[in-house]
Each structure stands twice: as C-alpha cells, then as structure tokens.
Coordinates of C-alpha atoms in Angstrom, one line a residue:
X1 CA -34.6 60.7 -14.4
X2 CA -32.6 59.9 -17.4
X3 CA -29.2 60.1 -14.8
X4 CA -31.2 58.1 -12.9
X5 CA -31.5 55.4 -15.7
X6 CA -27.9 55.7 -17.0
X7 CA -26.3 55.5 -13.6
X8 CA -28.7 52.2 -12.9
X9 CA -27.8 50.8 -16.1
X10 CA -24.3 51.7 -15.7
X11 CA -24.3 49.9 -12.0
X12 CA -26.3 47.1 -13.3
X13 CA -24.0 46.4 -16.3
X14 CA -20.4 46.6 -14.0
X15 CA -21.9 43.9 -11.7
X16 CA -23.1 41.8 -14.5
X17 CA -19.8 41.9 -15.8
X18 CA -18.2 41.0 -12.2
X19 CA -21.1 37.9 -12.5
X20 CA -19.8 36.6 -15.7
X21 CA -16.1 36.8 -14.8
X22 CA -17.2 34.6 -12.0
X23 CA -18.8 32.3 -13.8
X24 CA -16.0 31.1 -15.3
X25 CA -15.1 29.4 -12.5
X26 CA -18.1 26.9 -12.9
X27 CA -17.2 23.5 -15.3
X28 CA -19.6 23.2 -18.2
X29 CA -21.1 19.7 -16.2
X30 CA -21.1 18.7 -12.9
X31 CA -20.9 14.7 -13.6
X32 CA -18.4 12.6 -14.8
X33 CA -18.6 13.1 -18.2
X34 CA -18.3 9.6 -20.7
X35 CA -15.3 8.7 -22.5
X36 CA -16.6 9.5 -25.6
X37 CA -17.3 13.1 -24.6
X38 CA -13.6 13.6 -23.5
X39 CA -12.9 12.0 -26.5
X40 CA -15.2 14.5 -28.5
X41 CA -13.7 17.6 -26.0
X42 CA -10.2 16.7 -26.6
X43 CA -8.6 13.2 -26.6
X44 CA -5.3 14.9 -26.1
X45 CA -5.9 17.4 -23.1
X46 CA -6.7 16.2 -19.9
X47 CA -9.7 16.9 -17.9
X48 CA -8.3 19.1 -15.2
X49 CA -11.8 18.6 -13.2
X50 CA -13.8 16.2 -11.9
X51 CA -14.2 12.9 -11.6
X52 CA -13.2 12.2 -15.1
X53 CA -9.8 14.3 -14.0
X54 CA -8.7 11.9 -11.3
X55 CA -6.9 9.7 -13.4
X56 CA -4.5 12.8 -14.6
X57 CA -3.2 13.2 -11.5
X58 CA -1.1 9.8 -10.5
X59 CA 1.7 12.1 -10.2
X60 CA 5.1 10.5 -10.3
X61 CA 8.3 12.9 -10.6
X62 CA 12.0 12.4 -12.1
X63 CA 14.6 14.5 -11.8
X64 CA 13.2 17.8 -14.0
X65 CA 10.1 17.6 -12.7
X66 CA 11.5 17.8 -9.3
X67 CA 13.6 20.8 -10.8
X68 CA 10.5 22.8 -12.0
X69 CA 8.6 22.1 -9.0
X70 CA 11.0 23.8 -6.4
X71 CA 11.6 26.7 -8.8
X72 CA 11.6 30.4 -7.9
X73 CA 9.1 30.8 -10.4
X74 CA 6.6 29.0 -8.9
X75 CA 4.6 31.5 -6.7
X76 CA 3.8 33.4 -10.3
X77 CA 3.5 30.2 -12.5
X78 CA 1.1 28.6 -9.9
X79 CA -1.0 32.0 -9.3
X80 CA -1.1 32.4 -13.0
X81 CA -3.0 29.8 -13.1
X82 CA -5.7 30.0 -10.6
X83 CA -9.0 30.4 -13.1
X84 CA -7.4 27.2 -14.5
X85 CA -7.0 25.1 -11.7
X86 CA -9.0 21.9 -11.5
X87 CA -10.1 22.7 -8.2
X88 CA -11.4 25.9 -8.8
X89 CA -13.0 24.7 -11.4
X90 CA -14.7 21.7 -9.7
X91 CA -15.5 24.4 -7.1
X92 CA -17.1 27.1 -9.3
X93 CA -20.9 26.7 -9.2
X94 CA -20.3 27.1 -5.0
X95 CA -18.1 30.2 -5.9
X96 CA -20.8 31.4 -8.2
X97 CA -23.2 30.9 -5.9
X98 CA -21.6 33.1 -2.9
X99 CA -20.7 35.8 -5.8
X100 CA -24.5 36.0 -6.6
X101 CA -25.5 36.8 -3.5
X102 CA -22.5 39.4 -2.9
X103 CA -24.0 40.9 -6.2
X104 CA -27.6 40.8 -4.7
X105 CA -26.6 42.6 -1.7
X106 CA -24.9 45.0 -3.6
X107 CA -28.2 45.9 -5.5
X108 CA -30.3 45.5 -3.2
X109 CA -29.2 48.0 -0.7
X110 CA -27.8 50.8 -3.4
X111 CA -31.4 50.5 -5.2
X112 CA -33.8 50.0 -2.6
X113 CA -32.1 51.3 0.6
X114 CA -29.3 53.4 1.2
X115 CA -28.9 54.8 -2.6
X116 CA -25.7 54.8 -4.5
X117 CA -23.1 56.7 -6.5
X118 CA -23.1 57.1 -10.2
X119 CA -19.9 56.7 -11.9
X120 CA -19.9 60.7 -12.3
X121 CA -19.9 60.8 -8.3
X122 CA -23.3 61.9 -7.9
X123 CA -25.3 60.6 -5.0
X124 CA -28.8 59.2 -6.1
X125 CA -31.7 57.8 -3.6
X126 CA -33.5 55.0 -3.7
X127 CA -35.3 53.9 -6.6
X128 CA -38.1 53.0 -4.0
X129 CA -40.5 55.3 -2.4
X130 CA -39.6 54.2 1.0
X131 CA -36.3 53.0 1.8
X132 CA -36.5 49.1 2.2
X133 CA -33.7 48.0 5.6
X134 CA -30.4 47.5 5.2
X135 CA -29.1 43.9 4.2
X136 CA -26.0 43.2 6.0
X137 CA -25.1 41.5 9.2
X138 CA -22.0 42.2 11.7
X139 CA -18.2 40.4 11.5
X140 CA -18.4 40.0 15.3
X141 CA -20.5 36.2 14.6
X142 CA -17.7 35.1 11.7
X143 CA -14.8 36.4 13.6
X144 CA -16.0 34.0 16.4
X145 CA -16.3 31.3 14.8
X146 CA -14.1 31.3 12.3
X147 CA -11.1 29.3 14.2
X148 CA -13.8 26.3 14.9
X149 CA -14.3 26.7 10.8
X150 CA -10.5 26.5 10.7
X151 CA -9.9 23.7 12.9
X152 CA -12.6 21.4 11.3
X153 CA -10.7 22.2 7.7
X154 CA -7.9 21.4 9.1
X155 CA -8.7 18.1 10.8
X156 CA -10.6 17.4 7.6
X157 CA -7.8 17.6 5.4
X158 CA -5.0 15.9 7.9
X159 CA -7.3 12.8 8.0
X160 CA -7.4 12.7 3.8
X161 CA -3.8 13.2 3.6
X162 CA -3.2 10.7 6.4
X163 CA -5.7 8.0 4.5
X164 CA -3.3 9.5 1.2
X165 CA 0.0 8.6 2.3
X166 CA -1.3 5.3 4.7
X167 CA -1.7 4.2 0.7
X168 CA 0.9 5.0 -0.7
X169 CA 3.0 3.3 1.6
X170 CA 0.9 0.3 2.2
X171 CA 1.1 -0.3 -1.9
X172 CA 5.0 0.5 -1.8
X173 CA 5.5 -2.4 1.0
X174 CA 3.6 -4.6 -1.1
X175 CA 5.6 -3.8 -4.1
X176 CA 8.7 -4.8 -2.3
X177 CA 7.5 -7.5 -0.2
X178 CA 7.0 -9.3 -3.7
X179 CA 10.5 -8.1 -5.5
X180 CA 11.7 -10.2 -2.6
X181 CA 9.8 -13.7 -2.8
X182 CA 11.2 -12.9 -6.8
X183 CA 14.8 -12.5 -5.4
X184 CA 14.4 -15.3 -2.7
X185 CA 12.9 -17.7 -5.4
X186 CA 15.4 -16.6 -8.1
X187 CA 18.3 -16.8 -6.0
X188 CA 17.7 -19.8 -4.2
X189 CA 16.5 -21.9 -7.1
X190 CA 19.8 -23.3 -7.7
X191 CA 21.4 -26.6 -9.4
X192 CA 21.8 -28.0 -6.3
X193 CA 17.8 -28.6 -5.6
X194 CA 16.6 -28.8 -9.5
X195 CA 19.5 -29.5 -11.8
X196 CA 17.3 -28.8 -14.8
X197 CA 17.9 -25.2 -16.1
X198 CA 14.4 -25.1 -18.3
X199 CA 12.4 -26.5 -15.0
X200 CA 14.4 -23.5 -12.3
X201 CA 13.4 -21.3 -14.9
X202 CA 9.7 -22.0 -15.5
X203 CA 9.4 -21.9 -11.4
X204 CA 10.8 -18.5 -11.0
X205 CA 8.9 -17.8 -14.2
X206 CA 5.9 -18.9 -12.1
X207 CA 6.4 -16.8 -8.9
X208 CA 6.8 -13.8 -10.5
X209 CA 4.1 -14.0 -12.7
X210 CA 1.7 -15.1 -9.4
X211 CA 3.2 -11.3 -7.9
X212 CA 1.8 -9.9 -10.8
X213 CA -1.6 -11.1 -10.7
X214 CA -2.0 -10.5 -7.0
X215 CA -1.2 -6.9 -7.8
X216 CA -3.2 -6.7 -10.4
X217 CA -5.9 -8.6 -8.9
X218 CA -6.2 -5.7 -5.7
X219 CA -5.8 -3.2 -8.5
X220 CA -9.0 -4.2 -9.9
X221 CA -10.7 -4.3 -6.4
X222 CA -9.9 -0.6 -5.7
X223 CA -10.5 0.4 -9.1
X224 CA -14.6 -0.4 -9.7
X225 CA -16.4 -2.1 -12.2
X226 CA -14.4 0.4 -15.5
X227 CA -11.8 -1.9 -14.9
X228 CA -13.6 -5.3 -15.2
X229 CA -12.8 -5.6 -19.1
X230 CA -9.2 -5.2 -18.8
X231 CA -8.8 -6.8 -15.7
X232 CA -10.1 -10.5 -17.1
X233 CA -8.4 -10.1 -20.4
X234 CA -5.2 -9.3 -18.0
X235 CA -5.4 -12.5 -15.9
X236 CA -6.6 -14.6 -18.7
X237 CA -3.3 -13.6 -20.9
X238 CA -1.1 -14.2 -17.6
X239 CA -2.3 -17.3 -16.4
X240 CA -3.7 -20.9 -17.0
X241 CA -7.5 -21.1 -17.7
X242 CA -7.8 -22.6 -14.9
X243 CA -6.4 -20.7 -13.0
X244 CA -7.4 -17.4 -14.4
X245 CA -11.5 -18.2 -14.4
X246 CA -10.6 -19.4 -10.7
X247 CA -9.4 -16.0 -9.6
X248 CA -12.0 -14.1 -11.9
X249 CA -15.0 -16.3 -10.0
X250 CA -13.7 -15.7 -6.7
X251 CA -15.3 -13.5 -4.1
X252 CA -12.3 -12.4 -3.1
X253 CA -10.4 -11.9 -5.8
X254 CA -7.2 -10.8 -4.3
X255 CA -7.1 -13.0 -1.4
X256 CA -7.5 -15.9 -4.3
X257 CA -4.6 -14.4 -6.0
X258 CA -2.3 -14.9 -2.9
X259 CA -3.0 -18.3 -2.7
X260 CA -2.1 -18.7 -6.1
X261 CA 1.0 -17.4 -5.3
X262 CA 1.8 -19.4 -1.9
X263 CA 1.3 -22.4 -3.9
X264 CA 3.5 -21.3 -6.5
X265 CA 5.9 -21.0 -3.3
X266 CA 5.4 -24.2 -2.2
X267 CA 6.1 -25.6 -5.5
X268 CA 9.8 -24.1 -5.5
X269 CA 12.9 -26.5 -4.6
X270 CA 13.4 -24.7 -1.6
X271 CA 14.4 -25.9 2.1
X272 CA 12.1 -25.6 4.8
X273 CA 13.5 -22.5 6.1
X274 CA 14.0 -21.1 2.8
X275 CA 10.0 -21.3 2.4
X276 CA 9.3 -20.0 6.0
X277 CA 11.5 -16.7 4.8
X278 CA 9.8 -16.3 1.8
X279 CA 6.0 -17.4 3.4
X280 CA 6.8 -14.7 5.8
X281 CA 7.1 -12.1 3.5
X282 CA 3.1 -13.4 2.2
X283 CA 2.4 -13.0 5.6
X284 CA 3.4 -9.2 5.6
X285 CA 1.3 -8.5 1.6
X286 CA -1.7 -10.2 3.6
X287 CA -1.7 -7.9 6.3
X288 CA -0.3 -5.0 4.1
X289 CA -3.6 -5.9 1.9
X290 CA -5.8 -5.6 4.5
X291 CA -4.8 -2.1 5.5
X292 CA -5.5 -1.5 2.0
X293 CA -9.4 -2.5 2.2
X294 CA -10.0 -1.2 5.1
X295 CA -8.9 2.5 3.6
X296 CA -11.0 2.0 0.5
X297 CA -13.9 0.5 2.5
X298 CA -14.5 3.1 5.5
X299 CA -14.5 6.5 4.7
X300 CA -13.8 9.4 7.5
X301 CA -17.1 9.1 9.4
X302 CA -19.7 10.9 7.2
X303 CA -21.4 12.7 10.2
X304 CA -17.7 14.9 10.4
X305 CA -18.1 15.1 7.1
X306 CA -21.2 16.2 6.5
X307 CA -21.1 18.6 9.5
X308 CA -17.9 20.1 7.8
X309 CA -19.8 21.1 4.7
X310 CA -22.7 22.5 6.1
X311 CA -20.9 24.6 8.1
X312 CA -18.7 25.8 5.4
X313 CA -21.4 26.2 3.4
X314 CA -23.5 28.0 5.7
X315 CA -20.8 30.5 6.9
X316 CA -19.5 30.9 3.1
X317 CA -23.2 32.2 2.3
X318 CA -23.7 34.5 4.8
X319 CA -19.7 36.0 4.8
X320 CA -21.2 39.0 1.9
X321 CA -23.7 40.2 4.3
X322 CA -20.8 41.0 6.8
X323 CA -18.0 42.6 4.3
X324 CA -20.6 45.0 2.6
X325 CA -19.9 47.9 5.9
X326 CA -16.1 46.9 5.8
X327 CA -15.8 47.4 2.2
X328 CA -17.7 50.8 2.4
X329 CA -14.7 52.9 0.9
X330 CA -15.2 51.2 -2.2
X331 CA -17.4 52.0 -4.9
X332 CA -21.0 51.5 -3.7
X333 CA -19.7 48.7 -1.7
X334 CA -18.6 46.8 -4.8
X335 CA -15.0 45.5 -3.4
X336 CA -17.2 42.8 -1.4
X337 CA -18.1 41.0 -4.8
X338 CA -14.5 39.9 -5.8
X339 CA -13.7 39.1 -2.3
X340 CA -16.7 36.9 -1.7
X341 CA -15.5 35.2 -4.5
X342 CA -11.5 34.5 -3.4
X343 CA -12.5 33.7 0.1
X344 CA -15.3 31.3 -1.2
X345 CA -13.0 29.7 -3.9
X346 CA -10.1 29.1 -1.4
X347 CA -12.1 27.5 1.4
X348 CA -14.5 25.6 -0.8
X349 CA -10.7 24.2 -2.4
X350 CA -9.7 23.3 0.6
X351 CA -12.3 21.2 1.4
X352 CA -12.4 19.7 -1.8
X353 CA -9.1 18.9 -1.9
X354 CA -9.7 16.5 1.7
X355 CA -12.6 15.2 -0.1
X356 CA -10.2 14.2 -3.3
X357 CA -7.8 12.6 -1.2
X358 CA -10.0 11.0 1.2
X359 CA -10.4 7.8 -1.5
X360 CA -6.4 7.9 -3.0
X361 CA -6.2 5.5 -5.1
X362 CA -7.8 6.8 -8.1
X363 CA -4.7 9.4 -7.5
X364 CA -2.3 7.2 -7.0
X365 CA 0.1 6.0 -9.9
X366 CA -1.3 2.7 -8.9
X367 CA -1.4 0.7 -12.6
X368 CA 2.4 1.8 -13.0
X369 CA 3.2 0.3 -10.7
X370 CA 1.5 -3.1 -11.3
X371 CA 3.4 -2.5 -14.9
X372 CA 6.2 -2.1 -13.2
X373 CA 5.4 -5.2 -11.4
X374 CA 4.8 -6.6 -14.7
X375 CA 7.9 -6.0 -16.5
X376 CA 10.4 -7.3 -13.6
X377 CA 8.4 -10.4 -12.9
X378 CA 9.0 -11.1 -17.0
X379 CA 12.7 -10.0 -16.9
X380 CA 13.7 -12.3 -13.9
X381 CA 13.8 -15.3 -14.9
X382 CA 16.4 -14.0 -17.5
X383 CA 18.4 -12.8 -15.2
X384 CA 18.2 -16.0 -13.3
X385 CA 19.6 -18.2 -16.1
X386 CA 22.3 -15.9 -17.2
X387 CA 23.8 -17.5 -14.6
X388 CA 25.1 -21.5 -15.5
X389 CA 24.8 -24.7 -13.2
X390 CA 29.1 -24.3 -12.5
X391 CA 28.7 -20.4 -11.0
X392 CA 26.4 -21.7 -8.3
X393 CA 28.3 -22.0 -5.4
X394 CA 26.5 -25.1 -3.3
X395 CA 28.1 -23.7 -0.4
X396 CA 26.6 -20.2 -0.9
X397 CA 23.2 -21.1 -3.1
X398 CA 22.6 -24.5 -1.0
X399 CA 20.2 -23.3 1.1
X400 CA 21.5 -24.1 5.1
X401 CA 23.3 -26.9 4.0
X402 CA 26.9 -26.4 5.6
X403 CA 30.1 -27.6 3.3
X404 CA 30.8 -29.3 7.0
X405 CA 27.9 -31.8 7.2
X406 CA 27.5 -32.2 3.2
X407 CA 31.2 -33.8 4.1
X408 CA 30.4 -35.4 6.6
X409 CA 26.5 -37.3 5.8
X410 CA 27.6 -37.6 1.8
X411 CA 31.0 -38.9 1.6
X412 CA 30.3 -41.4 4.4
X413 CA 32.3 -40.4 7.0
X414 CA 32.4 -41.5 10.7
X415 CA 31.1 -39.5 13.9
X416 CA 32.0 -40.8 17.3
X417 CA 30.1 -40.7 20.0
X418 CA 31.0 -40.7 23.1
X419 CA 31.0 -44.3 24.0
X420 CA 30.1 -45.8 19.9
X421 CA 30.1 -45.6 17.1
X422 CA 27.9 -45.1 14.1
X423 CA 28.9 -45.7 10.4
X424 CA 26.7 -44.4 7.7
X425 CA 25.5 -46.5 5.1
X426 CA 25.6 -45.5 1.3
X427 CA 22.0 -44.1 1.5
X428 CA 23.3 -41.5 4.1
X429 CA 21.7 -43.2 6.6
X430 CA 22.9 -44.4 10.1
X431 CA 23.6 -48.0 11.2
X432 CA 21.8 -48.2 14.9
X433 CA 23.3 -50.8 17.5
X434 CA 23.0 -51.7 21.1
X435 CA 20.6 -50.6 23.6
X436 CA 20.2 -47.2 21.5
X437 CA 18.0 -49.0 19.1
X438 CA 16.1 -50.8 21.6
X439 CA 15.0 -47.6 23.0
X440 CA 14.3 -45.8 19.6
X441 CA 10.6 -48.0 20.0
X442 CA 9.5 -47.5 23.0
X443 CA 11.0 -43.5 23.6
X444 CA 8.0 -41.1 24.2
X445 CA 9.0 -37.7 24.3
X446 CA 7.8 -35.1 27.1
X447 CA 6.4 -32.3 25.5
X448 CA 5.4 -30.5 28.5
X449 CA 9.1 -29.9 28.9
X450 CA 8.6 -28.2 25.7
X451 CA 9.2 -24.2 26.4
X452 CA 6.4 -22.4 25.3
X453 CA 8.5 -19.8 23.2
X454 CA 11.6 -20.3 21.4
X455 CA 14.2 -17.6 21.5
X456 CA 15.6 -15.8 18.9
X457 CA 17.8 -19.0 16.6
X458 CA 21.4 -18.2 17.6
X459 CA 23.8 -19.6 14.8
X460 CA 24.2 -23.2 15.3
X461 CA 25.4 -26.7 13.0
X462 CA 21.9 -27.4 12.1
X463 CA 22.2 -28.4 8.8
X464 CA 18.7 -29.5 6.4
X465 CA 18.8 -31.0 3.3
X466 CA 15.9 -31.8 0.6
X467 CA 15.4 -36.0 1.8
X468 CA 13.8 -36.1 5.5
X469 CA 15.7 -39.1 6.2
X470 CA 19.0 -36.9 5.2
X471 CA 17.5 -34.5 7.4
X472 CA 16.7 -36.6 10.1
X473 CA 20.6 -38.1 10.1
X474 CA 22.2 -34.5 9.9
X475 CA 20.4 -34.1 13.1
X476 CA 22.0 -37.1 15.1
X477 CA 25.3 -36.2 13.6
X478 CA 24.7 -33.2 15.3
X479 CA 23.8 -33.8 18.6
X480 CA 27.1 -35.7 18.7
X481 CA 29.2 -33.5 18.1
X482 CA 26.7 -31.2 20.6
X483 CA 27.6 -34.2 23.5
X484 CA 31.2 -33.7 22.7
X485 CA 31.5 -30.0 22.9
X486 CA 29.5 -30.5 26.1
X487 CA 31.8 -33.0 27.6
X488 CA 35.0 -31.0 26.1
X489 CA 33.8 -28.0 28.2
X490 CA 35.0 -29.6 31.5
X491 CA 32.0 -27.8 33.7
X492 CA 28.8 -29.6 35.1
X493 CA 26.6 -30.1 32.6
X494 CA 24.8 -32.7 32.5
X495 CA 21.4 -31.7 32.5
X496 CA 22.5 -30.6 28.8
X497 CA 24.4 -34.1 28.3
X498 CA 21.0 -35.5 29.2
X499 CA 18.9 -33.8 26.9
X500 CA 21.0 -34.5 24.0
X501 CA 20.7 -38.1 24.9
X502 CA 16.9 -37.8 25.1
X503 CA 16.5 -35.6 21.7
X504 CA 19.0 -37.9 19.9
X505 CA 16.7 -41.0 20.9
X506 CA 13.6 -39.5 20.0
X507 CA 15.3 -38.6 16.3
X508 CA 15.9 -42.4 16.0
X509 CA 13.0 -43.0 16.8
X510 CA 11.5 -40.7 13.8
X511 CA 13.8 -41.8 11.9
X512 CA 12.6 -45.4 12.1
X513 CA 9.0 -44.3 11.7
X514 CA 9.8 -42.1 8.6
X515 CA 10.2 -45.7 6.9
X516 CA 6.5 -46.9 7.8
X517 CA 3.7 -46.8 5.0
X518 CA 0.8 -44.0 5.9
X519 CA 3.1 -42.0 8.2
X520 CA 1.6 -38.5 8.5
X521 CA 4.3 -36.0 6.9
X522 CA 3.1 -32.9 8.3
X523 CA 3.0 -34.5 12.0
X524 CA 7.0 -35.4 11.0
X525 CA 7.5 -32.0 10.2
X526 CA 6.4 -30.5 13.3
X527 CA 8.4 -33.0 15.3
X528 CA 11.5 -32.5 13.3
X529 CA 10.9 -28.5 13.8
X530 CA 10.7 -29.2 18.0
X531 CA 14.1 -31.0 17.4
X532 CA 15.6 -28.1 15.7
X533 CA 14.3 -25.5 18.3
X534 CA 16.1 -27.8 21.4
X535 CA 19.2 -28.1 19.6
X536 CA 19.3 -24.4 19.1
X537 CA 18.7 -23.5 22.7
X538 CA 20.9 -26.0 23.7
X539 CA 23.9 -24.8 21.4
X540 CA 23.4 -21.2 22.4
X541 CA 24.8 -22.5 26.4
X542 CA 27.9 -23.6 24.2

C-alpha cells in the first residue's frame, strides 16, 4: 500500500507538473487590458497579446529588418520563441483546456481502469475495486475528417489574408492618388495663371493640407471611438473652424473630407482639362474609399466562421481520447499530454491568426502613413516656390496652351479663311462680317448628330486658355486652319468641310451669347466641351 501511495503520488505530481508548464501558455486576462494597466505592466514592452497587442504589429521593414528576416537563423530564433509568441499566448486558455483533458484521461484510465507503471517499473491495478471502461476513442473518425478540418482552415485564413492585402493596397492607391493631385496642383500652378507667388503658394498649401485631412479623416473611421480625441484636435489644428467643426459634424466624415478637397481643386488656377486630370484622380480615392468600407463593414460571413470554430473546437477536444492507444509505448500513456498540447496550440494559431487578419487595419501601419501624408503635404509648397516666376516655362507649365496659338490669338495676328478674312481685335477677340454673322443668331445646332461616345482625344491644335471668350476665339482660329488642311489634302471631303463650317458657326454663335447678362456658364461649358470633342474627331481624319 505505501508503493501504492508513492507511485500515485509520484504519477500525480509528473502530470501536475506537465499542467503547469502548460499553463503558461494562457495570458494573465483575456480582455483588452486599459492603458493604464500596460502602463503599470510595462510602458516600454509591448503587449505581445491581445487586443491591446494589435497596435505593435503595423509592421513596416527597411533594409536590416529585411536582412534578419530572411536569415538562416531563423527556423531556431523563431522556434525559440514559441512559449513567447503572442499567438500562443492569446491561444493558451484553449491549449490548457485540451491539455486538461489529455491529463484527465491519463488518470483516469491508469487509476481506475487499466492500472499503471510506477517509475520503478512495477505494474500496479486499479485503485478501484472494479475496473471502471476504458476512456479513449479510435483515430479512424479524425483521420476522416481531418482534410475537411484542413480545408476549412485553409479557406479561413486565405479569405483574412485576401481582406489583409485588398487593404493594404486599397490605402497605398490612395496614398498615391493624392501625392498626385499635390504634384498636378504644384506643378501646374504656375506664373502664367496666378502671377502672385504668396497666392500659388497658399493654394498648393491648401490641396495638400485637404489630402491630409481626408486621410486622416478615413483613419478615424476605421479606427473606433479611442481615436475621437486626437482625431478633432487633428482637424481642428489643420483646418479653418469652419471647416474643421464641418467635417467633425458630418455623418460621413470622410466623404465630407473629399469635398473639401474637390473644392480646394476647383479653387486652383488650372485649365479645364488640368482639373478634369486631377478630378479624375478624386474619382479613383472615392472609389478606392469605398472598397475600404466595405472591408471594415462586412466581415467573412459569421455562419463560416462560427462553423469553423466549433468544429476546431470540437475535434481539438476529443483528439486525447484517440492518441492515448497510439502513444502506448510511452510511460503510462503520458506522451499524449505534450502532444495534445502542440497540435492544439498550432491549429488553435492558425485560426487565430485568420481571425487577426480578418479586420487589418488595426495591423496596418495605417497612421504612418497619414504622417507621412502629413509631412509631404507641409513640405510641398516649399518645394513649389524654390522655383521663381522666370524658370516657368509658359510653353511647358501653361497648361494646353500651345506657343502656336498664344502667337497667333495674343499678338494679333491674322488667320485666313478660305474665302475672308478675320482680324482680331486688341481684346483677342474676332471681328465677324458678312453673312457669317447673320447666321451666328439664328444657327441651331443638331445634337442628334452628336455621337454618343467620343474616342480616345488624338493630339490635335486645341488650344484653352483661362478667358472663355479667349477660349471661344482659339476655337475658330482653329477650325480654320482645320478647313485649310481639309482643302490642302486634295481628296473629297466635304462632308468634313461641312462640319467645320457648321461647328465654326455655332462657336460664333456662343461667342456672341457669352456677352449677354444671366448666361448660364455651366450650359457654356458643356457646349464648348461638344466643340472640342468634334474638332478632335474631325482632326484625327487629318
């Protein structure tokens, strides 16, 4: 009896100690703990679990750390540290959990069932009078199911990463969709539109700083309510008060952000075109931005999910009862224990990693970036005025403004057309005679005649200035010299020769409206932009 007791105690004591190695896989809590706590733990080491961890790993690499992370020495640096691995750790009340129950079965069946083996390798009975049955089950049922486990983890984790990278690269084309409406604006800002250095500056001073808030302002949106506080003191040190309690009222705060910055857009000495290019790339952030919520608003559908864990969980549970006959040559089964606990701790990680990654940006190095954003949007505008008024080239910086028809509508020269001529006045504007200014009036235009899509612009002399009525003349210049190149071609056009007579009239006959009180610009616009897209089609013949 007193071998009996030793060897008990003995078996009881190896397996508690097995127990309390495993438990030092579970974290102290199982919440979030509160800043002050970290603070208390350690306000210089890292959580390495948890939600409180997530913000430690916004990984970004340089050149060393890409060194060290394809190192030979990884296999033993990163198995080193397994027991300190945040996702074992986040993992270790399931792992202590499955390595309770491996212990259980352990003393269960030595003590009341089949006996066991002291550590002097004597055989002992059951403590009980009658042997209680044998707790175990057979691997046939996991080795059957076990590639429909695999093939759920897998899917599991694919969609995370997927979701992951989808992020990443959404945030990275927004990042350099707005380095180039700072470029466009910075560049094209020039002496020729807004001959006031101070005034070029403060608008490109103004777009970059709009980037910047738009960033920060979907920052804040995928970030929660921790980031209220710094997120209004943010916009209210950036911006206006107007402005600023505008974008902090707003439903949609990042949506109102982007409108802030199209009008900052609209306020930049730019040329039509030059503010299409740049809308464009708004265009592409809105869309961008919309990929963006809809990853941080649906989740991978929680029925696949949930269906996930509770088979993991259920098949994790019941794995000890299957090894205890395979790991029979150990001591009284006792090999089962540790590797209940591996194979639990590895497939537990795996699906916590997918769960980690399924939401990324609390992973993602998401407010360095907005820095980032931050710190070019306040060095541009210094590197636009190292530049002076005499080392923009007009030609180059102008906007579309060829040297050709800057020559030809400014200094005042003379265009013939084909049967007249038209002198421009000192204003840039043309003299009208003849029966072409009794049909400015009455023209109509056809837009049925109008295709419905316009093909790709070929390169053509369409030239547009800041002054609509400028704009308007560069046009008729133009067709003239179109109905010339026509006639000079010596071949049967005249369907073209036509519609250069018929867009030429029509621009007369904008032109003459342009001067009457109430007209409606934006209805100008869009007829000046149908102009454009005829002349285009009709030079590409040429």
């Amino acid at each position: 009896m007193k071998l009996l007791n030793i060897s008990t105690a003995a078996v009881a004591s190896v397996l508690a100690l097995l127990s309390c190695k495993a438990s030092a896989f579970a974290p102290s809590f199982r919440t979030a703990p509160s800043a002050e706590s970290i603070t208390r733990l350690n306000a210089d080491k890292p959580v390495t679990y948890g939600e409180a961890s997530r913000p430690f790993r916004r990984d970004t690499f340089g050149h060393e750390d890409w060194i060290r992370h394809r190192s030979p020495k990884r296999f033993a640096r990163n198995l080193g540290s397994i027991f300190r691995s945040g996702i074992w750790r986040q993992v270790g009340q399931e792992v202590l959990t499955v390595t309770t129950i491996a212990t259980s079965i352990c003393l269960w069946n030595a003590l009341a069932s089949t006996g066991y083996v002291d550590l002097n390798g004597i055989f002992w009975s059951p403590i009980v009078y009658e042997p209680l049955p044998l707790v175990s089950l057979p691997v046939m049922p996991f080795t059957l199911t076990s590639p429909a486990l695999s093939l759920l983890l897998v899917f599991r984790t694919n969609a995370s990463y997927g979701r992951w990278n989808e992020s990443r690269i959404q945030w990275g084309v927004m990042g350099t969709e707005q380095r180039n409406i700072m470029r466009m604006a910075a560049a094209w800002t020039t002496p020729l539109r807004e001959p006031d250095p101070e005034k070029r500056k403060a608008h490109v001073a103004g777009v970059g700083n709009a980037c910047y808030t738009f960033f920060r302002s979907l920052l804040r949106h995928i970030s929660g309510p921790p980031d209220e506080e710094e997120f209004q003191r943010d916009i209210r040190a950036a911006l206006p008060e107007k402005e600023a309690e505008a974008i902090i009222a707003a439903g949609n705060r990042q949506l109102r952000a982007l409108f802030y910055l199209s009008r900052k857009i609209e306020s930049l000495p730019l040329s039509e075109r030059q503010r299409i290019e740049v809308d464009k790339a708004c265009v592409i952030i809105g869309d961008t931005m919309g990929g963006t919520e809809r990853v941080y608003g649906t989740p991978v559908p929680l029925s696949y999910t949930r269906h996930t864990s509770r088979f993991l969980t259920t098949w994790l549970l019941l794995l000890p009862l299957a090894l205890y006959e395979p790991f029979a040559y150990t001591w009284n089964h006792i090999g089962m224990i540790p590797a209940s606990a591996l194979i639990a701790g590895f497939l537990f990680g795996i699906e916590e990693i997918s769960i980690m990654l399924e939401e990324p940006f609390s992973i993602l190095a998401l407010p360095g970036m907005v820095a980032s954003m931050k710190g070019f949007s306040e060095q541009l505008p210094e590197w636009h005025a190292y530049y002076t008024n005499d080392e923009y080239n007009s030609n180059v910086y102008g906007g579309e403004e060829s040297w050709k028809w800057q020559e030809t509508v400014l200094k005042g020269k003379e265009l013939a057309y084909l049967d007249e001529t038209v002198p421009l006045s000192s204003n840039g504007s043309a003299s009208s005679n003849g029966s072409m200014n009794g049909s400015a009036t009455s023209f109509s235009p056809d837009f049925s005649a109008a295709p419905a899509e316009v093909a790709e612009p070929v390169p053509a002399p369409v030239a547009t200035t800041v002054s609509a009525t400028e704009e308007l003349q560069i046009m008729i210049n133009e067709m003239s010299v179109l109905r010339g190149m026509v006639q000079d071609q010596g071949v049967e056009l005249e369907d073209l020769r036509g519609k250069v007579v018929e867009l030429r009239e029509y621009a007369n006959h904008l032109q003459s409206r342009s001067a009457e009180p109430g007209v409606d610009q934006y209805e100008m616009q869009t007829q000046l932009y149908y102009i454009k897209n005829q002349l285009e089609e009709i030079a590409s013949y040429l």
